[in-house]
CSV table of C-alpha atoms and ligand atoms in Angstrom, one decimal:
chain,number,residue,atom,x,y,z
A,97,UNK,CA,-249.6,136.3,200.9
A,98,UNK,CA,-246.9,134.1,199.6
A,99,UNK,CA,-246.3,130.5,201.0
A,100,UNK,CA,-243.9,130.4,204.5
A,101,UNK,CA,-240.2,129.8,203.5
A,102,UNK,CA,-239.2,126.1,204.3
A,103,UNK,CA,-236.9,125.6,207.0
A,104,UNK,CA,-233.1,124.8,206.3
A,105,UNK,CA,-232.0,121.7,207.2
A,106,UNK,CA,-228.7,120.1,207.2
A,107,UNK,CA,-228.0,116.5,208.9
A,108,UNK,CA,-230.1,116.6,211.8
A,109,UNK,CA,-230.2,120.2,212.2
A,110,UNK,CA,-232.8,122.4,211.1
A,111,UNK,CA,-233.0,126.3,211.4
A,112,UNK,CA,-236.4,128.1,210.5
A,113,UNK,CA,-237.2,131.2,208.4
A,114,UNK,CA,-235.6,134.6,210.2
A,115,UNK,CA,-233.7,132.7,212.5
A,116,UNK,CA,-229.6,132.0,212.8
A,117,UNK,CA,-227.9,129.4,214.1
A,118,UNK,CA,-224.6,127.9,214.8
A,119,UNK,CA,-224.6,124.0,214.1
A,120,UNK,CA,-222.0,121.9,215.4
A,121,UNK,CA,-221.7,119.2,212.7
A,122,UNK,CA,-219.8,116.0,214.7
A,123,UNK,CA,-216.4,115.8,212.6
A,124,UNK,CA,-214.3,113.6,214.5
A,125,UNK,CA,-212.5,113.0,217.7
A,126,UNK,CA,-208.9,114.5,219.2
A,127,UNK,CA,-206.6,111.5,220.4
A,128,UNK,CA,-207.8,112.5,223.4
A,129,UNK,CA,-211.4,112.3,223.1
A,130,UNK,CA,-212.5,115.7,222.8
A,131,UNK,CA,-215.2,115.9,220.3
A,132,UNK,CA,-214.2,118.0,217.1
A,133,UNK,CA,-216.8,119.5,215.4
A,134,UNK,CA,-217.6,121.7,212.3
A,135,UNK,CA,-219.3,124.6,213.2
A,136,UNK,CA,-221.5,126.0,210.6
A,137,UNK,CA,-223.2,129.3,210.8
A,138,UNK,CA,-226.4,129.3,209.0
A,139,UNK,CA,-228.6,132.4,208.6
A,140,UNK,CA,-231.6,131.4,206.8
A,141,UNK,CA,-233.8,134.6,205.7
A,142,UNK,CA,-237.8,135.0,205.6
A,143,UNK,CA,-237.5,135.6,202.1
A,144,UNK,CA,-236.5,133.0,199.3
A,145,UNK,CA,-233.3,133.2,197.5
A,146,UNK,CA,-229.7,131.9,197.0
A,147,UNK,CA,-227.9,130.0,199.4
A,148,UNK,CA,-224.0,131.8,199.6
A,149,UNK,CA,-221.9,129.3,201.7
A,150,UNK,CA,-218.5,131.3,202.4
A,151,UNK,CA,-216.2,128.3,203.4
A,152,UNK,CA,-212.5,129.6,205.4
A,153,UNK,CA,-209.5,127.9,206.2
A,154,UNK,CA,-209.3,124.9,204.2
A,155,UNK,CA,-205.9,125.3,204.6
A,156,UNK,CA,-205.1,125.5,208.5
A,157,UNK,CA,-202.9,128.1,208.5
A,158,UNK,CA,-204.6,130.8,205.9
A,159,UNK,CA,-206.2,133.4,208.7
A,160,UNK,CA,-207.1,136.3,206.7
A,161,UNK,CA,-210.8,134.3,205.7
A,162,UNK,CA,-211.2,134.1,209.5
A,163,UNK,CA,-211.5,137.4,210.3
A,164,UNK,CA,-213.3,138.5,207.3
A,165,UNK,CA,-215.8,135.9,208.3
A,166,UNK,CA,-216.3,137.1,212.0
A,167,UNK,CA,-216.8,140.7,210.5
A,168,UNK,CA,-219.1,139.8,207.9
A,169,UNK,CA,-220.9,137.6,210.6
A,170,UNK,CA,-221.5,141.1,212.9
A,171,UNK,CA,-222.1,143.0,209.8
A,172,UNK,CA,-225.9,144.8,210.5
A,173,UNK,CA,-226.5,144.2,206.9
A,174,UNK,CA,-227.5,141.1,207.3
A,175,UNK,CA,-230.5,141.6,209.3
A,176,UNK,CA,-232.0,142.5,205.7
A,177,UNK,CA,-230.9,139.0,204.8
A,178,UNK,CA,-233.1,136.9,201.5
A,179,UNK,CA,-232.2,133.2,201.2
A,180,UNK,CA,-229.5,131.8,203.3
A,181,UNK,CA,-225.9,132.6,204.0
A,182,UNK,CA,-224.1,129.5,205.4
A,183,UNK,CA,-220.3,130.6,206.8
A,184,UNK,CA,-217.5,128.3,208.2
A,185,UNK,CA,-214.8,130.3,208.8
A,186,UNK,CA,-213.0,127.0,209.9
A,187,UNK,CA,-212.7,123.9,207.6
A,188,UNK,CA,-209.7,122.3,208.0
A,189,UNK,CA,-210.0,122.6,211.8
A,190,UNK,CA,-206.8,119.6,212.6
A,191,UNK,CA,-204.7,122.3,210.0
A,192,UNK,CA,-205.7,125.6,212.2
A,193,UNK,CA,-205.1,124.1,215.6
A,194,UNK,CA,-201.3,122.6,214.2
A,195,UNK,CA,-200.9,126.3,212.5
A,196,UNK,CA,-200.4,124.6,210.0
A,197,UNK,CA,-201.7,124.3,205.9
A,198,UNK,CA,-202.2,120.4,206.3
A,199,UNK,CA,-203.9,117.8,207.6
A,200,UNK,CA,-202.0,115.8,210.8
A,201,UNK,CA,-201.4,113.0,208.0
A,202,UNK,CA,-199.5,115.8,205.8
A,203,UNK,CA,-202.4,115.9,203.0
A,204,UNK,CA,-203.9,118.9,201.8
A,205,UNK,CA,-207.2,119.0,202.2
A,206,UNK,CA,-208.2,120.6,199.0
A,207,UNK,CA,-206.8,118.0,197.2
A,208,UNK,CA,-209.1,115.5,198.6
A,209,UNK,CA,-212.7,116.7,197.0
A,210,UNK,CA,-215.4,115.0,196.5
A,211,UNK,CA,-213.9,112.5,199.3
A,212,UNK,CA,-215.2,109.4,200.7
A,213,UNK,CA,-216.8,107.6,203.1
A,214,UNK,CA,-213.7,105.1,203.8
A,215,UNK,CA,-210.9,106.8,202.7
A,216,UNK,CA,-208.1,108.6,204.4
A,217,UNK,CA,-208.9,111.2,207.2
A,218,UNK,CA,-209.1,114.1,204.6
A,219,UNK,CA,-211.0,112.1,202.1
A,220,UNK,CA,-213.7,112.0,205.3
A,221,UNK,CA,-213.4,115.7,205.9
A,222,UNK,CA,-213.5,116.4,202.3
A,223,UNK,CA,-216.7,114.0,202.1
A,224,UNK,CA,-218.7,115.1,205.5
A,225,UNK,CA,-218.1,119.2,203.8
A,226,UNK,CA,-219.1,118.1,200.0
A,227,UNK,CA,-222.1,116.0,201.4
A,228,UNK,CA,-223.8,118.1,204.5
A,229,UNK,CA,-222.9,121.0,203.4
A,230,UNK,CA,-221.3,122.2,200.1
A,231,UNK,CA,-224.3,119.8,198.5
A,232,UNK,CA,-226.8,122.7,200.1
A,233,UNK,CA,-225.1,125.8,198.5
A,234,UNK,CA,-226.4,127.7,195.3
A,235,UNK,CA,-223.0,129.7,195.2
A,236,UNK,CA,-219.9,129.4,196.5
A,237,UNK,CA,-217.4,132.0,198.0
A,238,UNK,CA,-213.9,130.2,199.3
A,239,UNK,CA,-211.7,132.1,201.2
A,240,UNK,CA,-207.4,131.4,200.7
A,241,UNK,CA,-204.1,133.4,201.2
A,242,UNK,CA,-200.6,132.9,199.8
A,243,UNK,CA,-198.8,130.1,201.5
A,244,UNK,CA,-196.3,130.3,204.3
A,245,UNK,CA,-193.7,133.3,203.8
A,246,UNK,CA,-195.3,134.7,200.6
A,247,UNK,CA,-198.2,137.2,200.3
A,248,UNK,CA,-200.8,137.5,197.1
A,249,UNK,CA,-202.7,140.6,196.1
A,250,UNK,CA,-206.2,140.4,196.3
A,251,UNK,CA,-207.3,138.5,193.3
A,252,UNK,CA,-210.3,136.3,192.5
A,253,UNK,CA,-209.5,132.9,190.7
A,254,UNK,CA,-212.1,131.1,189.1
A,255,UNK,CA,-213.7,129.4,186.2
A,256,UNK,CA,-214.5,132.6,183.7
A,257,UNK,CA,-216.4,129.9,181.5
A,258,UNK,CA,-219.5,129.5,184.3
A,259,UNK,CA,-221.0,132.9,183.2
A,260,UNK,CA,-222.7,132.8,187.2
A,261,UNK,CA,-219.0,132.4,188.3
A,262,UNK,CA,-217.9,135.4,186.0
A,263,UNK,CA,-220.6,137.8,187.6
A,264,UNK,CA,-219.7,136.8,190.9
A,265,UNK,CA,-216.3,137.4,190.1
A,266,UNK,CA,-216.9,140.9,188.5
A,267,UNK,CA,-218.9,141.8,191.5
A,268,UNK,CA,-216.8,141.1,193.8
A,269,UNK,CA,-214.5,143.9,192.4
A,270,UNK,CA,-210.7,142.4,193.5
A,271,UNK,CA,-208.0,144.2,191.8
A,272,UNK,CA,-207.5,141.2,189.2
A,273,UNK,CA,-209.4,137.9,188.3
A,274,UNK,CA,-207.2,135.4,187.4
A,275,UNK,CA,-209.6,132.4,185.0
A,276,UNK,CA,-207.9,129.6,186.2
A,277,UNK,CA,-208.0,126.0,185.5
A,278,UNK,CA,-209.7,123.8,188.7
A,279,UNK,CA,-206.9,121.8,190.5
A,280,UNK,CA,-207.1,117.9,190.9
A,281,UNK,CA,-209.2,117.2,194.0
A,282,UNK,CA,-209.4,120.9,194.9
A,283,UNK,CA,-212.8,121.6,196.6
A,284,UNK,CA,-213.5,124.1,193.2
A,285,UNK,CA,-213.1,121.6,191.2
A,286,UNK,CA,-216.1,119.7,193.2
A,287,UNK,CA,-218.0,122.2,192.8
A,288,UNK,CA,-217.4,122.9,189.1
A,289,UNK,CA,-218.6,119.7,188.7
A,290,UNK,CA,-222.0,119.7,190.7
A,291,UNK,CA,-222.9,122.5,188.9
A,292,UNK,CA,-222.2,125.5,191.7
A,293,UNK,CA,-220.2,128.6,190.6
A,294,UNK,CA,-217.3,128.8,192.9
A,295,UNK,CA,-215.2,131.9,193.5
A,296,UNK,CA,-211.8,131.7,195.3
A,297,UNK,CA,-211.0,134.5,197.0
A,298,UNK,CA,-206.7,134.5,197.6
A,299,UNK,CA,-205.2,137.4,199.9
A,300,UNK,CA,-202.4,138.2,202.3
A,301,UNK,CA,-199.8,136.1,203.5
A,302,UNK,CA,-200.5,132.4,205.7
A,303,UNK,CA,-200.5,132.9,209.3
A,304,UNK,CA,-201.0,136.8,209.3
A,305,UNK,CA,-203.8,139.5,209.2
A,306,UNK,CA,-203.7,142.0,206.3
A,307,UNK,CA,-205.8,144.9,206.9
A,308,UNK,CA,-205.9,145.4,203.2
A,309,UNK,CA,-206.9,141.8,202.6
A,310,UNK,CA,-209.9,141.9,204.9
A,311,UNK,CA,-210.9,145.0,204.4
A,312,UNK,CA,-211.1,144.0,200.5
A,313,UNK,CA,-212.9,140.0,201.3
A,314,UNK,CA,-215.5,142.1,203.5
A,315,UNK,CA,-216.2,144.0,201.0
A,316,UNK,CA,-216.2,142.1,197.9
A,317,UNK,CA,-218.4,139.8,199.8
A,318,UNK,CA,-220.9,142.3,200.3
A,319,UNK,CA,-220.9,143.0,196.8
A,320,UNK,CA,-221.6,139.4,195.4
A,321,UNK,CA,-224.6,139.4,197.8
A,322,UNK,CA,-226.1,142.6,196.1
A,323,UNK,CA,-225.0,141.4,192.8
A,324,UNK,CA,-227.1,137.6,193.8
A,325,UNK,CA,-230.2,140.4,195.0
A,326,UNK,CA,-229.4,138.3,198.6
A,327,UNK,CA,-229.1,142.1,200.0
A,328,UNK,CA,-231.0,145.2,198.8
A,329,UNK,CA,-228.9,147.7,196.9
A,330,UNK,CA,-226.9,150.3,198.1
A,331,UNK,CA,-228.7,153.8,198.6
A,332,UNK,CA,-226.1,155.7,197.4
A,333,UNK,CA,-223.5,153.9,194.6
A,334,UNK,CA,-220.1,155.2,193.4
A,335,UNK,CA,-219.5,154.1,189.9
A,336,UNK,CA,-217.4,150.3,190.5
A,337,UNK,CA,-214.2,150.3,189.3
A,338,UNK,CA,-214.1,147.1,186.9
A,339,UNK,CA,-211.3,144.4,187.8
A,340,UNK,CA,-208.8,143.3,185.2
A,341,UNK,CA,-208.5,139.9,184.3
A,342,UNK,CA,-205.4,137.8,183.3
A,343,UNK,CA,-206.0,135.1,181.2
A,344,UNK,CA,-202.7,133.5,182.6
A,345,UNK,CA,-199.8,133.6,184.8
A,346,UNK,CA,-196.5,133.2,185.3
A,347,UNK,CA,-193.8,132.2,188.2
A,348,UNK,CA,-190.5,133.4,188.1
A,349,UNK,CA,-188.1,131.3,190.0
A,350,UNK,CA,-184.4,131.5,191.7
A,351,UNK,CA,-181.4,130.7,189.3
A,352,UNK,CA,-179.5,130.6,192.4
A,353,UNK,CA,-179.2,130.2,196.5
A,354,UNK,CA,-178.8,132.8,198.3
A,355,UNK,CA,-180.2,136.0,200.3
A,356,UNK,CA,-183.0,137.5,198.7
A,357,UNK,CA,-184.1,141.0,198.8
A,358,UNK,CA,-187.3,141.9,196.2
A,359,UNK,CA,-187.4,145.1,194.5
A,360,UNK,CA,-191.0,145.5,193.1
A,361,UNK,CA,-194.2,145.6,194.9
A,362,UNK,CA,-197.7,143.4,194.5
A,363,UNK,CA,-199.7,145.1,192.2
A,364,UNK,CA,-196.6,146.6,190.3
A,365,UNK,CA,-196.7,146.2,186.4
A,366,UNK,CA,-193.8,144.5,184.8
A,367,UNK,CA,-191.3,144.8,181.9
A,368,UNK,CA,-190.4,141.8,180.2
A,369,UNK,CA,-186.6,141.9,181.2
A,370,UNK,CA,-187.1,143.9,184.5
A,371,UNK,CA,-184.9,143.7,187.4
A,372,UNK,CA,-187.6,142.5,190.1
A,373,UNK,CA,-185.0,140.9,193.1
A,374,UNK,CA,-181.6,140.1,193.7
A,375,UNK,CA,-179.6,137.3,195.5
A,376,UNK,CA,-176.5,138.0,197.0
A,377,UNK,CA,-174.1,135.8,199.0
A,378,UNK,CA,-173.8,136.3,202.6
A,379,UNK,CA,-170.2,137.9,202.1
A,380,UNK,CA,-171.2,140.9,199.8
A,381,UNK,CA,-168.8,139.6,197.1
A,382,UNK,CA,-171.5,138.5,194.5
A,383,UNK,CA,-175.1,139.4,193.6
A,384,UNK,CA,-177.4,138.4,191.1
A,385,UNK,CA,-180.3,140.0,189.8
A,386,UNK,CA,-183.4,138.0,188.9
A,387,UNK,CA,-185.0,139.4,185.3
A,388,UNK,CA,-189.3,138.7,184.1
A,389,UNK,CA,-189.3,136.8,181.6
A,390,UNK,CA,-192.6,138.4,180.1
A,391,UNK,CA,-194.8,141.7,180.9
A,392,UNK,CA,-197.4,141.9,183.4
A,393,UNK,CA,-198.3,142.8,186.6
A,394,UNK,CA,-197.1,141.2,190.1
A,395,UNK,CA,-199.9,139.2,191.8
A,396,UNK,CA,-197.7,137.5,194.2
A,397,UNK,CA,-194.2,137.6,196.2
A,398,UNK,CA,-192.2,135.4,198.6
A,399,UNK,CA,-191.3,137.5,201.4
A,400,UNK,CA,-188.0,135.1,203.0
A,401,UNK,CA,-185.3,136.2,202.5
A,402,UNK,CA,-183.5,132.8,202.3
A,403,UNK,CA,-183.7,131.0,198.6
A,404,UNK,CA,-182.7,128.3,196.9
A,405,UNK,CA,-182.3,127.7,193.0
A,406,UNK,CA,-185.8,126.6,192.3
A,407,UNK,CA,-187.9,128.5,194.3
A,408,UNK,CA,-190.8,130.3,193.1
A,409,UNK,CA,-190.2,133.9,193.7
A,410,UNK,CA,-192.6,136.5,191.7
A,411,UNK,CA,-195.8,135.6,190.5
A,412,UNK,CA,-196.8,137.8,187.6
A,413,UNK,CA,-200.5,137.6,185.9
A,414,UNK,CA,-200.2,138.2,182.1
A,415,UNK,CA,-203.3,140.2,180.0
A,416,UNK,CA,-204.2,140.3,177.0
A,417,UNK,CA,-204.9,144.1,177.1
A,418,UNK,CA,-202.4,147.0,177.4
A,419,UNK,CA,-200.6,146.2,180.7
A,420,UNK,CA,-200.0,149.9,182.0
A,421,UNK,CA,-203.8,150.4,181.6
A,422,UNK,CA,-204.2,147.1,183.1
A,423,UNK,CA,-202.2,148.4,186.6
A,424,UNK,CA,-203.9,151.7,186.4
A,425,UNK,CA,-207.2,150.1,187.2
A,426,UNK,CA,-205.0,147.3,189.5
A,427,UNK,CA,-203.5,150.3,191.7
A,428,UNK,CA,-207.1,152.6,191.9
A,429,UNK,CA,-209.1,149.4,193.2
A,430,UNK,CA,-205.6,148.4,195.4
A,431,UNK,CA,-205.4,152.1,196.4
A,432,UNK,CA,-209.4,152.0,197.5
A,433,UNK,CA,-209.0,148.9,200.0
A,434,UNK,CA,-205.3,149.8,201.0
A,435,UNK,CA,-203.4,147.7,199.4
A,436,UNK,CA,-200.5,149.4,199.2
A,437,UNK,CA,-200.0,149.8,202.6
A,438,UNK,CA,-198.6,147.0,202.8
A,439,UNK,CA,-196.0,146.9,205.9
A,440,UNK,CA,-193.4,145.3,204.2
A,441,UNK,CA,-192.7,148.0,201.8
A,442,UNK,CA,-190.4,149.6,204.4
A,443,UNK,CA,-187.5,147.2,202.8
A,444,UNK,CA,-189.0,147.1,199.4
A,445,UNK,CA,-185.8,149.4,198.3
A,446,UNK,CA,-182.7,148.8,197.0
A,447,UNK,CA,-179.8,149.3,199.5
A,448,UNK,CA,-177.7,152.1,197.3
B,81,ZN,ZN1,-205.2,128.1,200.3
């Protein structure tokens, strides 16, 4: 018989083989006291393997990683559980209790990786997640929506050139994979650099539930654990519809200020010189339309009304293969999860 599994520990904690536990890792303290901890689910299994930490909410406000991680948490699957899955569904806790994407000092915290000992307050959070527990994961799975007021469809970001990062992200079977550079301080950029494949996982709008969006981070998840052998195979299998990936991407912004109504919907291909919005005035008595620049399809989409001349409106991935096939294989994996019921559609149209 093979040798017992070694128990997982992180700082003081230590969970054995077959067992799951919820660890309260002491972060810092409220003004008023109150203790603030991380809380850090760990299911460690009886059999070896990886160690997939899902990490949610390092930006306060982005809820859709939430909820996928409570339902993957009560998912039955992972009774049959080999190596260890470590979830925090919250990690910038100061961010979710304000609502907000930031920390109270107004940094982001995924610009403060790897962090330090003495530095500001999110170079300490940034430092207490690389060091107890970012350090323990084999794989990494990070959890994001669009910002405040503007939504993303589904889409993996990561580092195509980590060929373990490039199967994770073909597993996980999002419409698109977007091979993106790392961003300065950014916890993927840590990662990148102690050697973890890191997947980022971007969804849905800030402060919002998308049905579509969970539904599709549930599922994906699932997948990269079969894909890492961390869960058996499925009995039955329907062929996997392969992602499409961009190898860039574009932001089209407003030429003017003004009321804002979109015409296009995420997931949409794109002609270069397509009408995707227009800005009016207030008064009816001018209107503007706002034109891509180059083909592709629409990945993401600020949902206020209310611009000004500068702001980023349309997001559009750009591919190096044959867009229209591109968003057939966009709108069959969108179609599967539900993407395209996305509530806002009802004032997607044009008003004549
Ligand atoms: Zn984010």
């Amino acid at each position: 018989m093979a040798a017992k599994r070694a128990p997982f520990e992180i700082a003081e904690h230590r969970v054995n083989p077959g067992e799951r536990r919820t660890l309260h890792l002491d972060l810092a303290r409220l003004y008023t006291h109150t203790r603030l901890d991380l809380d850090v689910e760990v299911i460690h299994g009886r059999r070896p393997g990886p160690t997939l930490l899902i990490s949610a909410t390092i930006h306060g406000d982005e809820l859709n990683g939430v909820e996928i991680c409570r339902q993957l948490l009560k998912h039955k699957a992972l009774t049959r559980l080999r190596g260890t899955l470590i979830v925090v569904p919250v990690v910038n806790i100061f961010g979710f209790i304000q609502r907000s994407r930031y920390l109270p000092d107004r940094r982001d915290l995924n610009r403060c990786f790897p962090g330090s000992e003495k530095g500001s307050l999110g170079s300490r959070v940034a430092h207490l997640f690389r060091t107890q527990v970012l350090a323990h994961a084999s794989h990494v799975i990070d959890l994001h929506t669009g910002a405040a007021h503007r939504s993303n469809l589904p889409q993996i970001r990561a580092n195509l050139s980590n060929p373990d990062a490039e199967g994770m992200a073909q597993a996980f079977g999002a419409p698109v994979i977007l091979d993106s550079k790392t961003l300065d301080g950014s916890m993927r950029e840590c990662a990148d650099e102690m050697g973890i494949p890191l997947i980022l996982y971007e969804a849905g709008e800030a402060l919002r539930f998308d049905d579509s969006a969970i539904r599709g981070g549930l599922r994906g998840i699932l997948r990269v654990l079969r894909h890492l052998e961390m869960l058996p195979p499925l009995q039955r299998t329907r062929p996997q519809l392969e992602p499409v990936t961009a190898n860039s991407s574009y932001w089209v912004r407003a030429h003017y200020d003004g009321i804002y109504r979109p015409l296009i919907r995420l997931g949409q291909r794109v002609t270069r010189g397509q009408v995707l919005g227009l800005i009016a005035s207030p008064f009816g008595n001018w209107e503007e339309p706002i034109t891509a620049t180059h083909p592709g399809i629409l990945i993401g989409r600020t949902n206020i009304p209310l611009v000004n001349e500068g702001d980023a409106l349309f997001h559009i991935a750009r591919f190096g293969t044959v867009t229209h096939h591109a968003q057939r294989r966009v709108e069959a994996i969108s179609e599967a999860i539900g993407a395209h019921r996305l509530p806002e559609d009802q004032w997607n149209s044009p008003d004549k």
